[in-house]
PDB file of C-alpha atoms in Angstrom:
ATOM      1  CA  UNK S   2     -16.607   4.646   8.112  1.00 79.00           C
ATOM      2  CA  UNK S   3     -14.685   2.608   5.555  1.00 84.00           C
ATOM      3  CA  UNK S   4     -13.092  -0.407   7.191  1.00 90.00           C
ATOM      4  CA  UNK S   5     -11.025  -3.417   6.122  1.00 96.00           C
ATOM      5  CA  UNK S   6     -10.371  -6.347   8.464  1.00 97.00           C
ATOM      6  CA  UNK S   7      -8.024  -9.213   7.683  1.00 98.00           C
ATOM      7  CA  UNK S   8      -7.788 -12.589   9.382  1.00 97.00           C
ATOM      8  CA  UNK S   9      -5.887 -14.376  10.632  1.00 98.00           C
ATOM      9  CA  UNK S  10      -3.155 -11.933  11.664  1.00 97.00           C
ATOM     10  CA  UNK S  11      -0.555 -14.663  11.211  1.00 98.00           C
ATOM     11  CA  UNK S  12      -0.604 -18.096   9.617  1.00 98.00           C
ATOM     12  CA  UNK S  13       1.969 -20.854   9.629  1.00 98.00           C
ATOM     13  CA  UNK S  14       1.638 -23.605   7.017  1.00 97.00           C
ATOM     14  CA  UNK S  15       3.617 -26.635   6.029  1.00 97.00           C
ATOM     15  CA  UNK S  16       4.730 -26.754   2.411  1.00 97.00           C
ATOM     16  CA  UNK S  17       1.831 -28.145   0.361  1.00 96.00           C
ATOM     17  CA  UNK S  18      -0.789 -27.364   3.028  1.00 97.00           C
ATOM     18  CA  UNK S  19      -3.509 -25.290   1.323  1.00 97.00           C
ATOM     19  CA  UNK S  20      -5.390 -22.551   3.192  1.00 98.00           C
ATOM     20  CA  UNK S  21      -7.328 -19.302   2.793  1.00 98.00           C
ATOM     21  CA  UNK S  22      -6.863 -15.745   4.002  1.00 98.00           C
ATOM     22  CA  UNK S  23      -9.916 -13.603   4.706  1.00 98.00           C
ATOM     23  CA  UNK S  24     -10.593  -9.921   4.056  1.00 98.00           C
ATOM     24  CA  UNK S  25     -13.910  -8.444   5.181  1.00 97.00           C
ATOM     25  CA  UNK S  26     -14.834  -4.872   4.317  1.00 95.00           C
ATOM     26  CA  UNK S  27     -17.427  -2.169   4.825  1.00 92.00           C
ATOM     27  CA  UNK S  28     -17.177   0.713   2.406  1.00 87.00           C
ATOM     28  CA  UNK S  29     -19.430   3.069   0.519  1.00 83.00           C
ATOM     29  CA  UNK S  30     -18.639   3.396  -3.136  1.00 77.00           C
ATOM     30  CA  UNK S  31     -16.304   0.441  -3.566  1.00 81.00           C
ATOM     31  CA  UNK S  32     -14.012   0.837  -6.530  1.00 86.00           C
ATOM     32  CA  UNK S  33     -12.182  -2.432  -6.517  1.00 91.00           C
ATOM     33  CA  UNK S  34     -10.839  -4.890  -3.946  1.00 94.00           C
ATOM     34  CA  UNK S  35      -7.061  -5.243  -4.166  1.00 96.00           C
ATOM     35  CA  UNK S  36      -4.605  -7.862  -2.976  1.00 98.00           C
ATOM     36  CA  UNK S  37      -0.919  -7.058  -2.537  1.00 98.00           C
ATOM     37  CA  UNK S  38       2.051  -9.059  -1.315  1.00 98.00           C
ATOM     38  CA  UNK S  39       4.692  -7.356   0.833  1.00 98.00           C
ATOM     39  CA  UNK S  40       8.104  -8.793   1.630  1.00 97.00           C
ATOM     40  CA  UNK S  41      10.155  -7.406   4.546  1.00 95.00           C
ATOM     41  CA  UNK S  42      11.808  -4.103   3.700  1.00 94.00           C
ATOM     42  CA  UNK S  43       9.984  -3.789   0.384  1.00 96.00           C
ATOM     43  CA  UNK S  44       6.950  -1.994  -0.970  1.00 97.00           C
ATOM     44  CA  UNK S  45       3.682  -3.816  -1.664  1.00 98.00           C
ATOM     45  CA  UNK S  46       3.614  -5.843  -4.889  1.00 97.00           C
ATOM     46  CA  UNK S  47       0.324  -5.910  -6.808  1.00 96.00           C
ATOM     47  CA  UNK S  48      -1.402  -9.286  -7.140  1.00 97.00           C
ATOM     48  CA  UNK S  49      -5.107  -8.907  -8.070  1.00 95.00           C
ATOM     49  CA  UNK S  50      -7.997  -6.511  -8.477  1.00 95.00           C
ATOM     50  CA  UNK S  51     -11.596  -7.709  -8.147  1.00 95.00           C
ATOM     51  CA  UNK S  52     -14.564  -5.489  -8.967  1.00 92.00           C
ATOM     52  CA  UNK S  53     -17.804  -7.422  -8.582  1.00 91.00           C
ATOM     53  CA  UNK S  54     -19.258 -10.192  -6.433  1.00 93.00           C
ATOM     54  CA  UNK S  55     -18.602 -13.609  -7.913  1.00 96.00           C
ATOM     55  CA  UNK S  56     -15.429 -12.530  -9.680  1.00 96.00           C
ATOM     56  CA  UNK S  57     -12.369 -14.775  -9.365  1.00 97.00           C
ATOM     57  CA  UNK S  58      -8.760 -14.332 -10.471  1.00 97.00           C
ATOM     58  CA  UNK S  59      -5.835 -16.748 -10.395  1.00 97.00           C
ATOM     59  CA  UNK S  60      -2.075 -16.474 -10.535  1.00 95.00           C
ATOM     60  CA  UNK S  61       0.116 -19.536 -10.015  1.00 95.00           C
ATOM     61  CA  UNK S  62      -0.792 -20.946  -6.573  1.00 96.00           C
ATOM     62  CA  UNK S  63      -3.025 -17.990  -5.644  1.00 98.00           C
ATOM     63  CA  UNK S  64      -6.724 -17.487  -6.302  1.00 98.00           C
ATOM     64  CA  UNK S  65      -8.732 -14.476  -5.169  1.00 98.00           C
ATOM     65  CA  UNK S  66     -12.521 -14.439  -4.849  1.00 98.00           C
ATOM     66  CA  UNK S  67     -15.011 -11.705  -3.960  1.00 96.00           C
ATOM     67  CA  UNK S  68     -18.449 -11.528  -2.351  1.00 93.00           C
ATOM     68  CA  UNK S  69     -20.429  -8.426  -1.366  1.00 89.00           C
ATOM     69  CA  UNK S  70     -18.815  -8.287   2.060  1.00 92.00           C
ATOM     70  CA  UNK S  71     -15.552 -10.197   1.882  1.00 96.00           C
ATOM     71  CA  UNK S  72     -12.742 -11.536  -0.227  1.00 97.00           C
ATOM     72  CA  UNK S  73     -10.667 -14.666   0.117  1.00 98.00           C
ATOM     73  CA  UNK S  74      -7.138 -15.355  -1.027  1.00 98.00           C
ATOM     74  CA  UNK S  75      -6.767 -19.097  -1.494  1.00 98.00           C
ATOM     75  CA  UNK S  76      -3.259 -20.519  -1.480  1.00 98.00           C
ATOM     76  CA  UNK S  77      -2.955 -23.978  -3.011  1.00 98.00           C
ATOM     77  CA  UNK S  78       0.052 -26.182  -2.197  1.00 97.00           C
ATOM     78  CA  UNK S  79       2.153 -23.265  -0.928  1.00 97.00           C
ATOM     79  CA  UNK S  80       5.933 -23.159  -1.121  1.00 97.00           C
ATOM     80  CA  UNK S  81       8.387 -21.416   1.230  1.00 97.00           C
ATOM     81  CA  UNK S  82       8.761 -18.596  -1.300  1.00 97.00           C
ATOM     82  CA  UNK S  83       5.111 -17.724  -0.747  1.00 97.00           C
ATOM     83  CA  UNK S  84       6.044 -16.532   2.745  1.00 98.00           C
ATOM     84  CA  UNK S  85       5.191 -12.825   2.979  1.00 98.00           C
ATOM     85  CA  UNK S  86       2.587 -10.430   4.366  1.00 98.00           C
ATOM     86  CA  UNK S  87      -0.564 -10.347   2.255  1.00 98.00           C
ATOM     87  CA  UNK S  88      -2.430  -7.041   2.267  1.00 98.00           C
ATOM     88  CA  UNK S  89      -6.015  -6.451   1.233  1.00 98.00           C
ATOM     89  CA  UNK S  90      -7.254  -2.978   0.280  1.00 96.00           C
ATOM     90  CA  UNK S  91     -10.437  -1.344  -0.958  1.00 94.00           C
ATOM     91  CA  UNK S  92     -10.371   1.395  -3.562  1.00 91.00           C
ATOM     92  CA  UNK S  93     -12.309   4.584  -2.894  1.00 87.00           C
ATOM     93  CA  UNK S  94     -12.830   7.282  -5.494  1.00 83.00           C
ATOM     94  CA  UNK S  95     -11.100  10.583  -4.769  1.00 79.00           C
ATOM     95  CA  UNK S  96     -10.761  13.499  -7.146  1.00 77.00           C
ATOM     96  CA  UNK S  97     -10.811  11.182 -10.127  1.00 76.00           C
ATOM     97  CA  UNK S  98      -8.245   8.831  -8.627  1.00 80.00           C
ATOM     98  CA  UNK S  99      -8.583   5.730  -6.495  1.00 85.00           C
ATOM     99  CA  UNK S 100      -7.143   5.899  -2.971  1.00 90.00           C
ATOM    100  CA  UNK S 101      -6.618   2.616  -1.155  1.00 94.00           C
ATOM    101  CA  UNK S 102      -7.682   1.749   2.389  1.00 95.00           C
ATOM    102  CA  UNK S 103      -5.665  -1.227   3.628  1.00 97.00           C
ATOM    103  CA  UNK S 104      -6.176  -3.886   6.250  1.00 97.00           C
ATOM    104  CA  UNK S 105      -3.371  -4.734   8.661  1.00 97.00           C
ATOM    105  CA  UNK S 106      -2.331  -7.792   6.650  1.00 98.00           C
ATOM    106  CA  UNK S 107      -1.871 -11.523   7.192  1.00 98.00           C
ATOM    107  CA  UNK S 108       1.700 -12.627   7.839  1.00 98.00           C
ATOM    108  CA  UNK S 109       2.148 -16.007   6.131  1.00 98.00           C
ATOM    109  CA  UNK S 110       5.015 -18.361   6.920  1.00 98.00           C
ATOM    110  CA  UNK S 111       5.409 -21.530   4.851  1.00 98.00           C
ATOM    111  CA  UNK S 112       7.791 -24.112   6.265  1.00 97.00           C
ATOM    112  CA  UNK S 113       9.452 -27.118   4.685  1.00 93.00           C
TER     113      UNK S 113
ATOM    114  CA  UNK E  25      11.264  -1.193 -17.234  1.00 58.00           C
ATOM    115  CA  UNK E  26      12.096   0.918 -14.213  1.00 84.00           C
ATOM    116  CA  UNK E  27       9.630   0.893 -11.366  1.00 95.00           C
ATOM    117  CA  UNK E  28       8.866   3.527  -8.765  1.00 97.00           C
ATOM    118  CA  UNK E  29      11.989   4.675  -6.979  1.00 98.00           C
ATOM    119  CA  UNK E  30      12.299   6.499  -3.671  1.00 98.00           C
ATOM    120  CA  UNK E  31      15.174   8.212  -1.934  1.00 97.00           C
ATOM    121  CA  UNK E  32      16.650   8.105   0.540  1.00 98.00           C
ATOM    122  CA  UNK E  33      15.833   4.531   1.516  1.00 97.00           C
ATOM    123  CA  UNK E  34      16.614   5.291   5.152  1.00 98.00           C
ATOM    124  CA  UNK E  35      16.563   8.591   7.014  1.00 98.00           C
ATOM    125  CA  UNK E  36      17.393   9.290  10.628  1.00 98.00           C
ATOM    126  CA  UNK E  37      16.404  12.689  11.951  1.00 98.00           C
ATOM    127  CA  UNK E  38      16.619  14.370  15.299  1.00 98.00           C
ATOM    128  CA  UNK E  39      13.344  15.601  16.708  1.00 98.00           C
ATOM    129  CA  UNK E  40      12.616  19.041  15.342  1.00 98.00           C
ATOM    130  CA  UNK E  41      14.554  18.646  12.098  1.00 98.00           C
ATOM    131  CA  UNK E  42      12.951  19.044   8.679  1.00 98.00           C
ATOM    132  CA  UNK E  43      13.137  16.164   6.185  1.00 98.00           C
ATOM    133  CA  UNK E  44      12.393  15.781   2.470  1.00 98.00           C
ATOM    134  CA  UNK E  45      11.518  12.451   0.881  1.00 98.00           C
ATOM    135  CA  UNK E  46      11.654  11.990  -2.884  1.00 98.00           C
ATOM    136  CA  UNK E  47       9.564   9.825  -5.198  1.00 98.00           C
ATOM    137  CA  UNK E  48      10.259   9.118  -8.873  1.00 98.00           C
ATOM    138  CA  UNK E  49       7.132   7.514 -10.358  1.00 97.00           C
ATOM    139  CA  UNK E  50       7.047   5.238 -13.369  1.00 96.00           C
ATOM    140  CA  UNK E  51       7.599   7.384 -16.457  1.00 94.00           C
ATOM    141  CA  UNK E  52       4.337   8.671 -17.907  1.00 92.00           C
ATOM    142  CA  UNK E  53       2.197   7.802 -14.892  1.00 94.00           C
ATOM    143  CA  UNK E  54      -0.390  10.486 -14.273  1.00 93.00           C
ATOM    144  CA  UNK E  55      -1.428   9.610 -10.729  1.00 94.00           C
ATOM    145  CA  UNK E  56       0.843   9.636  -7.685  1.00 96.00           C
ATOM    146  CA  UNK E  57      -0.019   8.667  -4.110  1.00 96.00           C
ATOM    147  CA  UNK E  58       1.797   8.892  -0.775  1.00 98.00           C
ATOM    148  CA  UNK E  59       1.092   6.432   2.044  1.00 98.00           C
ATOM    149  CA  UNK E  60       2.449   6.082   5.573  1.00 98.00           C
ATOM    150  CA  UNK E  61       3.039   2.601   7.014  1.00 98.00           C
ATOM    151  CA  UNK E  62       3.627   2.144  10.735  1.00 96.00           C
ATOM    152  CA  UNK E  63       5.299  -1.018  11.975  1.00 94.00           C
ATOM    153  CA  UNK E  64       2.950  -4.010  11.753  1.00 92.00           C
ATOM    154  CA  UNK E  65       0.197  -1.985  10.077  1.00 95.00           C
ATOM    155  CA  UNK E  66      -1.118  -1.575   6.569  1.00 97.00           C
ATOM    156  CA  UNK E  67      -0.282   1.559   4.579  1.00 98.00           C
ATOM    157  CA  UNK E  68      -2.449   4.615   5.275  1.00 97.00           C
ATOM    158  CA  UNK E  69      -3.309   7.169   2.595  1.00 96.00           C
ATOM    159  CA  UNK E  70      -1.715  10.602   2.898  1.00 97.00           C
ATOM    160  CA  UNK E  71      -2.232  12.485  -0.355  1.00 96.00           C
ATOM    161  CA  UNK E  72      -2.943  12.158  -4.094  1.00 94.00           C
ATOM    162  CA  UNK E  73      -1.740  14.011  -7.190  1.00 95.00           C
ATOM    163  CA  UNK E  74      -3.083  13.958 -10.711  1.00 94.00           C
ATOM    164  CA  UNK E  75      -0.237  15.391 -12.777  1.00 95.00           C
ATOM    165  CA  UNK E  76       0.857  18.487 -10.819  1.00 96.00           C
ATOM    166  CA  UNK E  77      -2.500  19.030  -9.107  1.00 95.00           C
ATOM    167  CA  UNK E  78      -2.889  17.872  -5.531  1.00 96.00           C
ATOM    168  CA  UNK E  79      -6.497  16.677  -5.535  1.00 94.00           C
ATOM    169  CA  UNK E  80      -6.723  15.055  -2.096  1.00 94.00           C
ATOM    170  CA  UNK E  81      -4.630  15.800   0.973  1.00 94.00           C
ATOM    171  CA  UNK E  82      -7.133  14.589   3.528  1.00 94.00           C
ATOM    172  CA  UNK E  83      -4.753  11.999   4.990  1.00 95.00           C
ATOM    173  CA  UNK E  84      -1.914  14.381   5.915  1.00 97.00           C
ATOM    174  CA  UNK E  85      -1.716  14.102   9.728  1.00 96.00           C
ATOM    175  CA  UNK E  86      -0.874  17.744  10.440  1.00 95.00           C
ATOM    176  CA  UNK E  87       0.172  20.999   8.812  1.00 96.00           C
ATOM    177  CA  UNK E  88       3.782  19.918   9.342  1.00 98.00           C
ATOM    178  CA  UNK E  89       3.339  17.601   6.356  1.00 98.00           C
ATOM    179  CA  UNK E  90       3.542  19.074   2.884  1.00 97.00           C
ATOM    180  CA  UNK E  91       3.738  17.416  -0.544  1.00 98.00           C
ATOM    181  CA  UNK E  92       4.390  18.785  -3.998  1.00 98.00           C
ATOM    182  CA  UNK E  93       4.740  17.602  -7.583  1.00 97.00           C
ATOM    183  CA  UNK E  94       5.520  20.813  -9.457  1.00 96.00           C
ATOM    184  CA  UNK E  95       6.137  19.398 -12.945  1.00 94.00           C
ATOM    185  CA  UNK E  96       3.815  16.436 -12.770  1.00 92.00           C
ATOM    186  CA  UNK E  97       6.548  13.836 -12.413  1.00 95.00           C
ATOM    187  CA  UNK E  98       8.858  13.724  -9.356  1.00 98.00           C
ATOM    188  CA  UNK E  99       7.178  14.341  -6.017  1.00 98.00           C
ATOM    189  CA  UNK E 100       8.572  15.406  -2.663  1.00 98.00           C
ATOM    190  CA  UNK E 101       7.022  14.825   0.738  1.00 98.00           C
ATOM    191  CA  UNK E 102       8.320  17.281   3.309  1.00 98.00           C
ATOM    192  CA  UNK E 103       7.914  16.962   7.047  1.00 98.00           C
ATOM    193  CA  UNK E 104       8.736  19.994   9.169  1.00 98.00           C
ATOM    194  CA  UNK E 105       9.773  19.890  12.829  1.00 98.00           C
ATOM    195  CA  UNK E 106       9.735  16.086  12.932  1.00 98.00           C
ATOM    196  CA  UNK E 107       8.292  14.325  15.961  1.00 97.00           C
ATOM    197  CA  UNK E 108       8.861  10.763  17.198  1.00 97.00           C
ATOM    198  CA  UNK E 109       5.369   9.773  16.084  1.00 96.00           C
ATOM    199  CA  UNK E 110       6.408  10.556  12.496  1.00 98.00           C
ATOM    200  CA  UNK E 111       8.676   7.486  12.519  1.00 98.00           C
ATOM    201  CA  UNK E 112       7.308   5.140   9.845  1.00 98.00           C
ATOM    202  CA  UNK E 113       7.876   3.907   6.311  1.00 98.00           C
ATOM    203  CA  UNK E 114       6.687   6.382   3.704  1.00 98.00           C
ATOM    204  CA  UNK E 115       5.530   4.704   0.498  1.00 98.00           C
ATOM    205  CA  UNK E 116       4.951   6.272  -2.886  1.00 98.00           C
ATOM    206  CA  UNK E 117       2.760   4.684  -5.561  1.00 97.00           C
ATOM    207  CA  UNK E 118       1.881   5.643  -9.122  1.00 96.00           C
ATOM    208  CA  UNK E 119      -0.727   4.587 -11.644  1.00 94.00           C
ATOM    209  CA  UNK E 120      -0.879   5.118 -15.391  1.00 91.00           C
ATOM    210  CA  UNK E 121      -4.105   7.098 -15.720  1.00 82.00           C
ATOM    211  CA  UNK E 122      -6.345   8.869 -13.261  1.00 69.00           C
ATOM    212  CA  UNK E 123      -8.913   6.180 -13.856  1.00 67.00           C
ATOM    213  CA  UNK E 124      -6.399   3.318 -13.639  1.00 64.00           C
ATOM    214  CA  UNK E 125      -6.801   1.299 -10.540  1.00 77.00           C
ATOM    215  CA  UNK E 126      -3.508  -0.556 -10.368  1.00 91.00           C
ATOM    216  CA  UNK E 127      -1.047   1.297  -8.151  1.00 94.00           C
ATOM    217  CA  UNK E 128       2.603   0.332  -8.297  1.00 96.00           C
ATOM    218  CA  UNK E 129       4.547   0.954  -5.128  1.00 97.00           C
ATOM    219  CA  UNK E 130       8.118   2.010  -4.524  1.00 98.00           C
ATOM    220  CA  UNK E 131      10.359   0.416  -1.875  1.00 97.00           C
ATOM    221  CA  UNK E 132       9.607   3.132   0.654  1.00 98.00           C
ATOM    222  CA  UNK E 133      11.677   5.438   2.846  1.00 98.00           C
ATOM    223  CA  UNK E 134      12.097   4.349   6.453  1.00 98.00           C
ATOM    224  CA  UNK E 135      12.130   7.469   8.640  1.00 98.00           C
ATOM    225  CA  UNK E 136      13.357   7.208  12.207  1.00 98.00           C
ATOM    226  CA  UNK E 137      13.009  10.274  14.436  1.00 98.00           C
ATOM    227  CA  UNK E 138      15.184  10.219  17.553  1.00 97.00           C
TER     228      UNK E 138
END
């Protein structure tokens, strides 16, 4: 059974305190590992897609990495505006499309 | 440009009522997905359209749930005889091509069944 597990469930950081979020997965036929950001009352906002082990992508203070069994989202010197829920998902081929199986998310709070 | 839009943003229904949720995908996007997100959980896949064809409906929880996209653009998710367990946020996402992997999500419709 395809499964995505995120840890920790919640994380509280001081501004400037770097950390990493973990996403471990078991899936047959992986078609991409996705990271999204979700703010309260809003839909998920796309951040990154990773396809193969060893791949890395960066955007501002965020860097995503991928191994064969897990992905990390590294947050460097976070700011309060980085506070959000970060969702990890695996893509699975369906009828020519790519349906996403999500983890339960990591709720990040960055304080001054 | 305009993103994915959904309406209504909030819907309150009495148990047993039928509801219809609308999704307007990004113009020209071929693929459209519906997801259900319970409080404190990640979104869960419901169904997938490629143009007007519904190619995967394996995630629909029961035969009370029905989705359509008759002209390959706007989609409607209908829930008949709503139950309290249907209370959730219903998210719509679209992607440019069938083979495109980036899905862009709408703001969701929060359904509360009393």
